[in-house]
Structures are given as C-alpha cells and as structure tokens.
Amino acid sequence: MKSSWWRWTGPLTAVFLGLVLLYFFVSRRAEVYLAPDFLNYLLFGGCGLLVLATFVICTRETAVPRRHAPSTFDLPAGMVDEEDPSSSRMRGLSFGILLLPLWGAILLTEDEFSEEVLLRRSAGGGALPERPPAMERVGEYTEERFREEHAQTPSGHFRVDAMELFYVAGDEGLMPIFKDKPVQVEAQVLALSPSEPRMWMYELMMTCCSADARPFGFPIEFDGGEKPEIPSKNRVRVTGILGFEMGEDGYLSPVIQVESIEDLEAESSGRSSPTGPLSGF
Amino acid sequence: MLLAAQLSDISYAFLGLLLEGLPFIFLGTLVSGFMDVYLPSGWLDRVLPKNRWSAVALSGLLGFVMPVCECAVVPVIRRLLRKGLPLSCAVAYMLAAPIFNPITLLSTFKAFENYTPDGWQLAFSRIFLGYVTAVLVGWVVMKLRASFVLKKKVLGEVLAGQGTGFGEETRAAASVALEKENRTILAMRTALRDFLETALYFTVGVFLAAVFIVRVAPGDLEGLAAQEMVSTAALMALSYVLSLCSTSDAFFIAALPTFTLSARMAFLVFGPMLDLKLTFLYLSVFRPKFVFGLGLGLFLLAGGLSLWWFEFVTIDGMR
C-alpha cells in the first residue's frame, strides 16, 4: 500500500507544479512576478508538465526496462523496485523540499516587496532601465512636439509617464521644455515616515522576474499642506507642477508640487502590474 | 510583523525565480529525455574531432545549434554524457551554451544599443569572452579524472551508457524491446524523473538566492564603481546572488552605467556560468569539490579576461 502510494508521488508532484504554473498564468497573478516576455513560457511549462505527468500516469502499466541508476524519483510500472524504509524516507524528504517551500511561499507572499525593500532598492537612482521604443526621440525636441505627444486633461494638465520623467531629468535638451509644466502622472506611492513631509512616487521595473524588480521613483511635495493618508504601494493619480532637483545621490530627479492626488485603489481594488523593459522586444 | 514582512519579501523573490526557471527546466529535461532514447550512444564522440583539444573547442560552439539557457543545460549535458560526449566537451558546452547562442547575442545587443553606438561590438565581446572562458575550463577538465568531477551515481550512469557497465547483449536486447513502441514512454518517464530531480536542486538554490536577494541592492555596490578590480569582483558576486537568466541579464546590467565596462562584462560572462541556483543544479551532477574549484576558476577567468579585454578593445562612448 505504502509502495503504491509512493509510486504516484512523482507524476502527482508534476501535476501539482503544472497546476501552480497554470494558476499563476490564468489568474494573471504572474504579471507581478514575471517580466512580460516570460509569461508565455509559464503557460508552456504548465501545460507541458500536465501533459507529461498525464502521459506517465496513463502508461503506468507498461513495463519498460530501466536504463539508469536507481533514483529517488523513479517512476511507476516496472521502474520501481520494492520500497525499503530508508528510500521511502529519502523520497519523502525530497518531495517535501520540492513542494513545501513553494506551498509556503504562495501562502506567505503579498505579491510585492515591503516598503523597506523597495526603499533600499531605489538607491543609486542614476541607473535607468532600457528606454522603451515609444520614448525614442530623434532630432531636436520642441515645445510643439511636447504638446503633440502629450494629451491634456480638461484642467490643462499634460498626461506624462512616470518613467518618461526619469529620462527627461538630466537631459539638457528636454528639461527646459518639461520644467514648470502642469502635469498629470499615475504611479504607485510610498507614504514614507510621518516625519518626512514628502511622499514618493514610483514604477516597479523588472528585467526577468520579481527577484530583480527595482522601483524607479521621485518625490512629490505638498506645498504647505499635510500629506494625505494614502496607504503605501497604492496606485495614485497626481496633478501638479513639474520641476527638477539635485538629489542626495548626486543625480537630477523630477519633483512634483502636488495640486491634487487621487487614490486609485480606493476607487478600484485592481492592482496594476509592473512594466518590463523587454516589452516589444 | 517584521518577520512576516521579511517572509513575504523572500517568498516574492523566491516565487519570481521559480516561476521564471521551471518552464526552462521542463524544456531541458524534455529534450534530455528524448535525447536519452533517440540519440545513439557514442554518436557525439564519432561526430566530434578525434583530437580532444579541438573537440572541446568545437563543443563550445554547440550553443548556436542547441541553444539552451543555464537552467535547461544541466539535465541536457547529463544525458549527453551518457550518450558518450566526453566530459571536457560537456563542461565546455554547459558553460558556453547560455552565452554563446543567438538569443543571448540579440538580447545583449538590444540592451546596450541605447547606451553605445555599437551594441553589436559589445554583444560579440560577450559571446567571445564566454566562449574562451568555457573552452579554457573544458581543457582543464580534460586533464581531470571523471571520478573527481562527477558524482558517483552520475559516473555510474555514464559508464553504463557508454557500454562499460552493460554487456552488449543486454544493450541489444533492451534496444530491440524499445523498438516496438516503448521509446516514447521511456523518454517521457526519463524526462519526468530528470525534471523532478533537477527541480529539487533548483528549489534549494532559488530559496537561498531569494534570502540573499532581498538583502542586496545594486545601489549598495555603487560606492565601489570607480575601483576597477573591486567593482569587477563585486559585480560578479552580485551576478552570483541575483541568479538572473542569461537571456535578459544584459538589460539589468546595462542600466548600471556607473560601473566600468570591464566590471559589467565580467557580470555578463560569469553570471550565466555560475550563480547560486546553478550551484545547486551543478551539485546534481558534479562533486562538491569540483563545483567549488569550478566556481573559483570561473571567477578568476571571467574577471581576468574581462579586465584584459577592455585594455585592448575600445567601444565608442563607453569606458
């Protein structure tokens, strides 16, 4: 009985792993874990594992000579010798190592880094990700081009992208045109400590996956007013006047004097997904 | 509360690495399973030049024919060894393939094209240095005993696969039996077995990488950027911890322009050959002593070659 149970663990483990991959893909939860280019591999891996495991289960009665050294992961039907207690223990340990961390991580994760890790990773703000093709600018940049490329809100604010502002900061051809413009920007926000009068807007960028995710952000100021009570990491829409300042790290950074700030997640509970530098590649 | 936040951070990084790597490990083990059944034993040895030095040099180029990333290559070389590929050639292929392939070439060019007028020069520098490093290590492995390099179990598999463990009659009988309809079944079973075994080591490596990753940020190293030797070593250490995929690591490092080109090149050459998750994947095939020596050798070679290379090569607009 015990032996029979162990003989199913390999294929069933693969079924479990395949279902986990598919769950992350179908539920779109994977979008906060992987850069866009890696998402289709997840679908391929999940489906592939299910097909592989199903095939092995369906052909379990077919005896095929084993052509390799005995392994913890030997599979059913003619490939498994009589179980001895020590190999059973090893097998249990192996499957435990394979499955428990995964299961625990799924239960424990909040699908994002804590504020502490985000702030630590934001250090060294001079490092920028690849400039998306949409931001390529050829030739001299003019006021007219700025107005052509940026739609205006009914209140006259120009809609700009948070990442775009990073490329503008430090670019002597662009900064004079962007400076002092009324702008509207959407991004996530960090509330910072109560003693800090500013908040911090950021977009999370990942190269491969969440492990290398880094926030690219800049401060927003509330001229004379108090900081609003918006939970950290919520997505916000800020309107205000754009300026630039020299940061403590020696890099020029955008800064927005806030006129109004909207907590978009107070309206909708949907979470935005980070943008990836591989998009369009 | 603090512990819960730390566990959540580690879990977030762990799941990211796991979800990224498992599909590629699956792909690698599927290839290895079918290779095990359909690739005739000794075929590779017959195809490669008889001169072992040349064979190792040629094996370093196989990535362009069989492009695989670093997660997928480990189960593949295990099967190739069983099929008679000499150990030194397998190591050269294993180290070179994640760098010396068209996907990595293109992604490196793409990552650097916004930073230099000649991204191709940098991309080709990367695959050239990766190739040289892999072949040099392969030549060193040529002089080592297989029993020093391979785990006992893997060595047994290799000897069995090459005919020294099974009698010819047994192998012929097995071959006839497999002719009938069972080849696919055996290939799929082998693939599943390889997948689970590789995924086990991968999980351990990824978990440890996640623990380190949440404590390290590239900005922590920026103070070292101006010191050529130190920053080269620091970026190689960073690549070891971050365990990025070779197909996209260039995008990460291109975005750290404060570091010298030599340091970033060392990151790009060393990372795909050895990182924390790969250490555990290698331990599924190689003995710990060899993995340690390999790591040390790669660290010195990749770092040294990158520093040396940019003494001679100047890329427009870049240090």
XYZ file of C-alpha atoms in Angstrom:
600
model
C 0.000 0.000 0.000
C 2.753 2.359 1.005
C 4.805 1.411 -2.004
C 1.859 2.037 -4.291
C 1.330 5.482 -2.764
C 4.970 6.436 -3.329
C 4.774 5.278 -6.921
C 2.279 8.032 -7.629
C 4.166 10.850 -5.974
C 6.397 11.702 -8.956
C 3.646 12.219 -11.528
C 1.379 13.854 -8.957
C 4.122 16.283 -7.967
C 4.491 17.220 -11.626
C 0.705 17.669 -11.857
C 0.829 19.967 -8.820
C 3.698 22.032 -10.225
C 1.972 22.246 -13.617
C -1.241 23.432 -11.970
C 0.677 26.051 -9.965
C 2.261 27.438 -13.144
C -1.117 27.486 -14.921
C -2.841 29.060 -11.929
C -0.344 31.930 -11.900
C -0.780 32.401 -15.645
C -4.575 32.148 -15.859
C -5.235 34.265 -12.765
C -2.763 36.863 -14.137
C -1.053 36.784 -10.750
C 2.140 36.000 -12.651
C 2.150 39.541 -14.036
C 3.540 40.860 -10.759
C 6.203 38.128 -10.718
C 7.496 37.961 -14.274
C 8.502 40.411 -16.986
C 6.021 40.242 -19.880
C 8.304 38.225 -22.153
C 8.424 35.350 -19.684
C 4.658 34.913 -19.265
C 4.102 32.656 -22.269
C 6.837 30.307 -21.075
C 4.787 29.845 -17.929
C 1.802 28.685 -19.975
C 4.050 26.367 -21.975
C 5.649 24.933 -18.816
C 2.342 24.423 -17.014
C 0.646 22.687 -19.951
C 3.765 20.672 -20.712
C 4.075 19.360 -17.166
C 0.418 18.328 -17.110
C 0.754 16.502 -20.432
C 3.963 14.799 -19.298
C 2.533 13.682 -15.967
C -0.754 12.516 -17.514
C 1.134 10.521 -20.122
C 3.257 8.834 -17.476
C 0.197 8.016 -15.360
C -1.726 6.614 -18.347
C 1.158 4.388 -19.407
C 1.979 3.238 -15.886
C 1.193 -0.422 -16.609
C 3.649 -0.655 -19.477
C 6.872 -2.296 -18.382
C 9.939 -0.641 -19.853
C 13.468 -1.638 -18.884
C 15.142 0.937 -16.692
C 18.311 2.308 -18.222
C 19.632 4.430 -15.428
C 20.814 4.180 -11.871
C 18.068 3.943 -9.244
C 16.810 7.390 -8.248
C 14.661 8.984 -5.612
C 12.395 9.982 -8.436
C 11.974 6.629 -10.171
C 8.562 6.237 -11.635
C 5.793 3.627 -11.688
C 5.221 0.421 -13.580
C 8.241 -1.715 -13.867
C 10.566 1.067 -12.872
C 10.216 0.908 -9.111
C 11.853 -1.752 -7.044
C 10.443 -2.890 -3.736
C 10.437 0.007 -1.321
C 12.736 -0.113 1.628
C 12.096 2.217 4.576
C 15.253 4.308 4.045
C 14.469 5.039 0.399
C 10.924 5.931 1.421
C 12.259 8.447 3.906
C 14.588 9.941 1.295
C 11.738 10.156 -1.135
C 9.538 11.889 1.436
C 12.297 14.372 2.189
C 12.892 15.072 -1.497
C 9.257 15.724 -2.269
C 8.994 17.819 0.890
C 11.896 20.017 -0.224
C 10.335 20.313 -3.659
C 6.826 21.207 -2.565
C 6.814 22.771 0.898
C 8.784 25.957 0.113
C 6.560 26.539 -2.898
C 3.404 25.997 -0.915
C 4.661 28.156 1.937
C 5.688 30.969 -0.415
C 2.278 31.007 -2.100
C 0.647 31.355 1.309
C 3.083 33.907 2.727
C 3.679 36.273 -0.162
C 1.864 39.561 -0.517
C 2.777 39.623 -4.218
C 5.007 42.656 -3.721
C 8.065 43.802 -1.797
C 7.695 45.547 1.538
C 8.289 49.284 1.783
C 11.683 48.661 3.403
C 12.953 46.558 0.475
C 11.527 48.984 -2.091
C 13.326 51.919 -0.491
C 16.595 50.024 -0.230
C 16.389 49.001 -3.885
C 15.671 52.521 -5.022
C 19.188 53.656 -4.022
C 21.526 54.618 -6.840
C 18.847 56.403 -8.809
C 21.129 57.142 -11.751
C 20.689 53.667 -13.155
C 17.892 53.596 -15.687
C 16.305 50.679 -17.445
C 16.236 50.414 -21.201
C 14.431 53.323 -22.800
C 11.200 51.939 -24.294
C 10.977 52.406 -28.081
C 7.967 54.696 -27.613
C 10.234 57.166 -25.816
C 12.807 57.364 -28.602
C 13.241 60.912 -29.751
C 15.101 61.823 -32.873
C 16.258 65.329 -33.593
C 15.613 68.497 -31.651
C 12.819 68.387 -29.133
C 10.491 71.356 -29.224
C 7.553 72.771 -27.306
C 5.309 71.846 -30.257
C 6.448 68.216 -30.135
C 5.822 68.110 -26.418
C 2.241 69.301 -26.969
C 1.721 66.859 -29.848
C 2.937 63.894 -27.811
C 1.119 64.624 -24.556
C -2.660 64.778 -24.292
C -4.105 67.394 -21.991
C -6.739 66.891 -19.328
C -9.782 69.226 -19.223
C -7.948 71.142 -16.487
C -4.992 71.740 -18.833
C -2.533 69.263 -17.278
C -0.348 67.225 -19.617
C -0.514 63.458 -19.164
C 3.065 62.213 -18.734
C 4.511 58.823 -17.904
C 6.425 58.430 -14.632
C 9.270 56.584 -16.381
C 9.443 59.256 -19.063
C 10.268 61.819 -16.405
C 13.375 59.841 -15.499
C 14.756 60.150 -18.994
C 13.958 63.837 -19.051
C 15.812 64.525 -15.785
C 19.409 65.311 -16.653
C 18.743 65.719 -20.390
C 19.594 69.327 -21.162
C 17.594 69.287 -24.391
C 14.396 68.117 -22.709
C 14.394 69.568 -19.192
C 13.711 73.209 -20.167
C 10.632 72.097 -22.127
C 9.206 69.881 -19.371
C 10.096 72.197 -16.492
C 7.221 74.088 -14.827
C 4.602 72.313 -16.939
C 1.313 71.329 -15.295
C 1.336 67.534 -15.462
C -0.738 64.522 -14.506
C 1.101 61.298 -13.605
C -0.075 57.861 -12.478
C 2.168 55.563 -10.471
C 2.426 53.813 -7.107
C 3.210 55.749 -3.971
C 5.177 55.266 -0.772
C 3.946 57.205 2.231
C 7.392 57.294 3.930
C 7.746 58.056 7.627
C 5.350 60.525 9.324
C 8.227 62.968 9.902
C 9.009 63.088 6.172
C 6.926 65.870 4.539
C 7.110 64.329 1.058
C 5.742 61.181 -0.488
C 7.497 59.118 -3.138
C 6.004 58.050 -6.493
C 7.466 55.073 -8.301
C 7.056 52.486 -11.039
C 8.406 48.992 -10.474
C 10.607 47.692 -13.289
C 11.740 44.109 -13.652
C 14.229 42.601 -16.052
C 13.365 38.943 -15.604
C 11.270 38.461 -12.515
C 10.327 39.875 -9.136
C 13.751 38.986 -7.739
C 15.373 41.776 -9.742
C 12.478 44.247 -9.528
C 13.574 47.820 -8.767
C 11.436 50.866 -8.121
C 12.207 53.985 -10.130
C 10.722 56.901 -8.269
C 10.797 60.565 -7.387
C 9.454 62.774 -4.610
C 6.184 64.646 -4.630
C 5.729 67.711 -2.418
C 2.686 69.140 -0.743
C 3.291 72.861 -0.642
C 2.497 73.892 2.921
C -0.214 71.229 3.203
C -0.209 67.947 5.068
C 0.453 64.609 3.453
C -2.789 62.787 2.617
C -3.354 59.425 4.266
C -2.842 57.045 1.381
C -1.522 53.558 2.095
C 1.920 52.791 0.718
C 2.062 50.961 -2.618
C -1.381 52.119 -3.677
C -1.658 53.469 -7.198
C -2.336 57.201 -7.344
C -3.026 59.923 -9.912
C -1.164 63.141 -9.155
C -1.634 66.512 -10.804
C 0.813 69.306 -10.155
C 3.726 71.349 -11.440
C 6.824 69.522 -12.624
C 10.269 70.623 -11.524
C 13.722 69.103 -11.172
C 16.140 68.996 -8.240
C 19.531 67.564 -7.416
C 19.077 64.503 -5.221
C 21.291 63.439 -2.320
C 22.782 60.765 -4.588
C 24.082 63.441 -6.970
C 21.566 62.727 -9.715
C 18.959 65.123 -11.076
C 15.489 63.922 -10.231
C 11.981 65.033 -11.140
C 9.858 66.503 -8.351
C 6.171 67.400 -8.497
C 4.492 70.149 -6.481
C 1.154 68.462 -5.884
C -2.093 70.255 -6.618
C -4.271 67.172 -6.173
C -3.765 63.466 -5.527
C -6.269 60.661 -6.101
C -6.005 57.207 -4.564
C -6.977 54.998 -7.499
C -7.192 51.894 -5.361
C -9.744 53.475 -3.118
C -11.947 53.516 -6.244
C -10.948 50.131 -7.567
C -9.214 47.227 -5.872
C -7.459 46.165 -9.114
C -3.687 46.048 -8.839
C -1.551 47.381 -11.632
C 1.243 45.256 -12.941
C 4.828 46.425 -13.259
C 6.149 47.310 -16.654
C 9.012 45.301 -18.090
C 11.916 46.532 -20.165
C 11.610 43.629 -22.586
C 8.186 44.713 -23.843
C 8.200 44.988 -27.564
C 11.492 43.161 -27.950
C 5.085 41.799 11.934
C 8.687 42.338 10.848
C 9.209 38.614 10.387
C 6.002 38.371 8.350
C 7.215 41.192 6.073
C 10.597 39.501 5.635
C 8.992 36.155 4.838
C 6.712 37.867 2.335
C 9.708 39.553 0.651
C 11.624 36.282 0.444
C 8.524 34.489 -0.868
C 8.016 37.169 -3.516
C 11.587 36.837 -4.799
C 11.505 33.025 -4.474
C 8.302 32.649 -6.493
C 9.592 35.014 -9.173
C 12.751 32.967 -9.691
C 10.883 29.670 -9.515
C 8.170 30.682 -11.991
C 10.822 32.023 -14.322
C 13.053 28.933 -14.194
C 10.704 25.929 -14.011
C 9.446 26.161 -17.614
C 13.030 26.187 -18.879
C 13.985 23.252 -16.671
C 10.975 21.392 -18.031
C 12.099 22.158 -21.583
C 15.637 20.995 -20.826
C 14.511 17.759 -19.226
C 12.096 17.028 -22.078
C 14.979 17.381 -24.511
C 17.165 15.227 -22.262
C 14.514 12.502 -22.040
C 14.145 12.187 -25.797
C 17.879 12.516 -26.289
C 18.350 9.599 -23.914
C 16.178 7.337 -26.017
C 16.683 8.522 -29.569
C 20.297 9.666 -29.696
C 22.540 6.671 -30.408
C 25.286 6.043 -27.857
C 28.680 7.242 -28.994
C 27.259 9.249 -31.891
C 28.574 12.524 -30.484
C 32.017 11.073 -29.992
C 32.018 9.998 -33.630
C 30.865 13.410 -34.844
C 33.367 15.421 -32.809
C 37.006 15.672 -33.941
C 39.266 12.911 -32.696
C 41.681 15.474 -31.338
C 40.302 16.190 -27.868
C 41.564 19.789 -27.779
C 39.689 20.553 -30.998
C 36.651 18.631 -29.762
C 36.443 20.832 -26.670
C 36.845 23.961 -28.808
C 34.045 22.783 -31.109
C 31.774 21.874 -28.179
C 31.922 25.469 -27.029
C 30.207 26.432 -30.279
C 27.306 23.985 -29.930
C 25.151 26.622 -28.268
C 24.379 28.067 -31.672
C 22.997 24.690 -32.794
C 21.401 23.678 -29.470
C 20.625 26.995 -27.733
C 19.602 26.481 -24.106
C 19.653 28.725 -21.083
C 21.623 27.857 -17.963
C 18.694 26.195 -16.172
C 17.967 23.836 -19.051
C 21.529 22.927 -19.916
C 22.315 20.862 -16.807
C 19.898 17.966 -17.485
C 20.876 18.102 -21.162
C 24.586 17.630 -20.516
C 23.848 14.829 -18.092
C 22.189 12.937 -20.942
C 24.883 13.920 -23.413
C 27.473 12.457 -21.068
C 25.522 9.229 -21.004
C 25.500 9.269 -24.775
C 29.263 9.358 -24.906
C 30.052 13.073 -25.054
C 33.455 13.452 -23.401
C 33.288 15.141 -20.001
C 35.532 18.039 -21.030
C 33.333 18.713 -24.080
C 30.184 18.543 -21.925
C 31.585 21.087 -19.464
C 32.636 23.413 -22.300
C 29.154 23.178 -23.843
C 27.455 23.608 -20.461
C 29.381 26.800 -19.698
C 29.286 28.313 -23.176
C 25.726 27.493 -24.279
C 23.885 30.048 -22.098
C 26.078 32.820 -23.573
C 27.134 31.536 -26.974
C 23.703 31.399 -28.580
C 21.689 33.681 -30.868
C 19.123 34.654 -28.218
C 21.717 35.972 -25.780
C 23.582 37.695 -28.606
C 20.449 39.576 -29.674
C 19.303 40.451 -26.172
C 22.757 41.791 -25.247
C 22.789 43.939 -28.362
C 19.261 45.158 -27.630
C 20.103 46.000 -24.014
C 23.160 48.052 -24.903
C 22.060 49.688 -28.138
C 20.696 52.708 -26.246
C 23.958 53.175 -24.399
C 26.506 52.848 -27.154
C 26.623 53.464 -30.879
C 27.900 49.938 -31.332
C 25.906 47.465 -29.263
C 26.999 44.659 -31.585
C 30.625 45.120 -30.645
C 29.722 44.672 -27.018
C 27.427 41.703 -27.691
C 30.130 39.938 -29.685
C 32.688 40.731 -26.981
C 30.414 38.966 -24.520
C 29.973 35.773 -26.505
C 33.648 35.707 -27.413
C 34.761 36.005 -23.785
C 32.136 33.454 -22.721
C 33.387 31.051 -25.346
C 37.037 31.485 -24.416
C 36.295 31.016 -20.717
C 34.261 27.862 -21.369
C 36.865 26.296 -23.634
C 39.712 27.046 -21.230
C 37.777 25.382 -18.415
C 36.993 22.453 -20.741
C 40.687 21.989 -21.460
C 41.437 21.948 -17.751
C 38.677 19.370 -17.161
C 40.251 17.246 -19.891
C 43.147 16.657 -17.510
C 40.943 15.659 -14.570
C 39.720 12.192 -13.663
C 35.974 11.664 -14.253
C 35.718 10.254 -10.723
C 36.970 13.593 -9.369
C 34.447 15.578 -11.404
C 31.248 13.523 -11.470
C 29.065 12.328 -8.639
C 29.280 8.608 -8.107
C 25.739 7.982 -9.309
C 26.201 10.055 -12.450
C 29.524 8.402 -13.141
C 27.762 5.034 -12.929
C 25.154 6.207 -15.430
C 27.822 7.468 -17.788
C 29.781 4.224 -17.653
C 26.596 2.219 -18.171
C 25.528 4.379 -21.092
C 28.902 4.043 -22.749
C 28.770 0.281 -22.618
C 31.263 -0.412 -19.908
C 28.597 -1.278 -17.404
C 26.148 -3.246 -19.522
C 27.089 -6.190 -21.691
C 26.479 -5.770 -25.406
C 23.797 -8.459 -25.332
C 21.865 -6.695 -22.629
C 22.033 -3.446 -24.526
C 20.967 -5.107 -27.760
C 18.032 -6.795 -26.024
C 16.983 -3.517 -24.457
C 17.245 -1.839 -27.805
C 15.040 -4.460 -29.520
C 12.477 -4.216 -26.747
C 12.408 -0.478 -27.141
C 11.982 -0.654 -30.901
C 8.429 -1.838 -30.515
C 6.510 1.073 -29.008
C 8.049 1.949 -25.747
C 10.579 4.535 -26.743
C 8.233 7.445 -26.165
C 7.153 6.022 -22.810
C 10.745 5.678 -21.698
C 11.593 9.153 -22.976
C 8.689 10.694 -21.067
C 9.494 8.789 -17.875
C 13.103 9.829 -18.110
C 12.066 13.432 -18.711
C 9.797 13.425 -15.667
C 12.448 11.820 -13.488
C 15.061 14.326 -14.646
C 12.644 17.198 -14.160
C 11.865 16.286 -10.565
C 15.492 15.685 -9.692
C 16.664 18.947 -11.279
C 13.749 20.908 -9.824
C 14.697 19.672 -6.350
C 18.186 21.187 -6.552
C 16.794 24.254 -8.298
C 14.292 24.858 -5.491
C 17.001 24.792 -2.838
C 19.224 27.143 -4.864
C 16.400 29.538 -5.609
C 15.331 29.648 -1.974
C 18.839 30.594 -0.837
C 19.118 33.136 -3.654
C 15.834 34.715 -2.552
C 17.072 35.045 1.034
C 20.146 36.956 -0.199
C 18.379 38.924 -2.894
C 16.081 40.780 -0.526
C 19.121 41.951 1.428
C 21.176 43.121 -1.533
C 20.502 46.045 -3.870
C 22.689 47.106 -6.799
C 22.880 50.565 -5.235
C 24.773 49.030 -2.285
C 27.716 48.469 -4.618
C 27.763 51.845 -6.367
C 30.366 53.173 -3.945
C 32.789 50.637 -5.425
C 32.049 51.514 -9.040
C 35.144 53.633 -9.604
C 37.587 50.916 -8.482
C 38.153 48.682 -11.482
C 39.256 45.456 -9.788
C 36.979 45.737 -6.789
C 33.917 46.621 -8.833
C 34.590 43.720 -11.202
C 34.668 41.314 -8.271
C 31.641 42.983 -6.700
C 29.508 42.702 -9.842
C 30.457 39.049 -10.266
C 29.388 38.468 -6.664
C 26.143 40.313 -7.436
C 25.504 38.160 -10.502
C 26.073 35.068 -8.359
C 23.461 36.150 -5.848
C 20.892 37.570 -8.259
C 20.797 34.414 -10.414
C 19.397 36.209 -13.471
C 18.527 34.434 -16.709
C 21.227 34.779 -19.368
C 18.676 35.818 -21.957
C 17.854 39.034 -20.128
C 20.621 39.813 -17.637
C 22.090 42.343 -20.076
C 19.067 44.601 -19.569
C 19.790 44.657 -15.862
C 23.477 45.449 -16.093
C 23.178 47.906 -18.969
C 21.192 50.040 -16.543
C 24.159 50.427 -14.176
C 26.303 52.825 -16.186
C 28.342 53.991 -13.198
C 30.255 50.697 -13.315
C 33.114 50.237 -15.774
C 32.566 48.207 -18.904
C 35.027 45.549 -17.688
C 33.050 45.070 -14.488
C 29.773 44.800 -16.372
C 31.296 42.401 -18.879
C 32.520 40.190 -16.023
C 28.941 40.191 -14.704
C 27.658 39.101 -18.133
C 30.253 36.358 -18.580
C 30.350 34.968 -15.057
C 26.625 35.062 -14.170
C 25.336 32.600 -16.806
C 28.133 30.167 -15.903
C 27.713 30.198 -12.162
C 25.171 31.596 -9.761
C 23.521 30.487 -6.573
C 20.754 28.467 -8.200
C 23.210 26.972 -10.706
C 25.496 25.875 -7.889
C 22.762 23.558 -6.692
C 21.950 22.396 -10.215
C 25.637 21.580 -10.745
C 25.640 19.647 -7.483
C 23.082 17.306 -9.033
C 25.783 16.198 -11.489
C 29.208 17.147 -10.123
C 31.054 16.511 -6.881
C 31.104 19.429 -4.402
C 34.905 19.743 -4.593
C 34.750 20.150 -8.334
C 31.921 22.694 -8.138
C 33.966 24.738 -5.669
C 37.057 24.608 -7.903
C 34.948 25.415 -10.950
C 33.492 28.451 -9.203
C 36.894 29.733 -8.187
C 38.333 29.157 -11.650
C 35.406 30.861 -13.376
C 35.621 33.819 -11.024
C 39.297 34.364 -11.836
C 38.982 33.625 -15.543
C 35.846 35.660 -16.276
C 37.097 38.580 -14.186
C 40.636 38.459 -15.559
C 39.584 38.112 -19.185
C 37.067 40.954 -18.900
C 39.670 43.276 -17.395
C 42.228 42.263 -20.018
C 39.809 42.537 -22.949
C 38.970 46.179 -22.402
C 42.621 47.084 -22.160
C 42.671 46.404 -25.893
C 39.134 46.982 -27.112
C 37.574 50.422 -27.013
C 33.866 50.767 -27.580
C 32.692 54.193 -28.685
C 31.114 56.236 -25.952
C 31.812 53.699 -23.212
C 34.537 53.174 -20.713
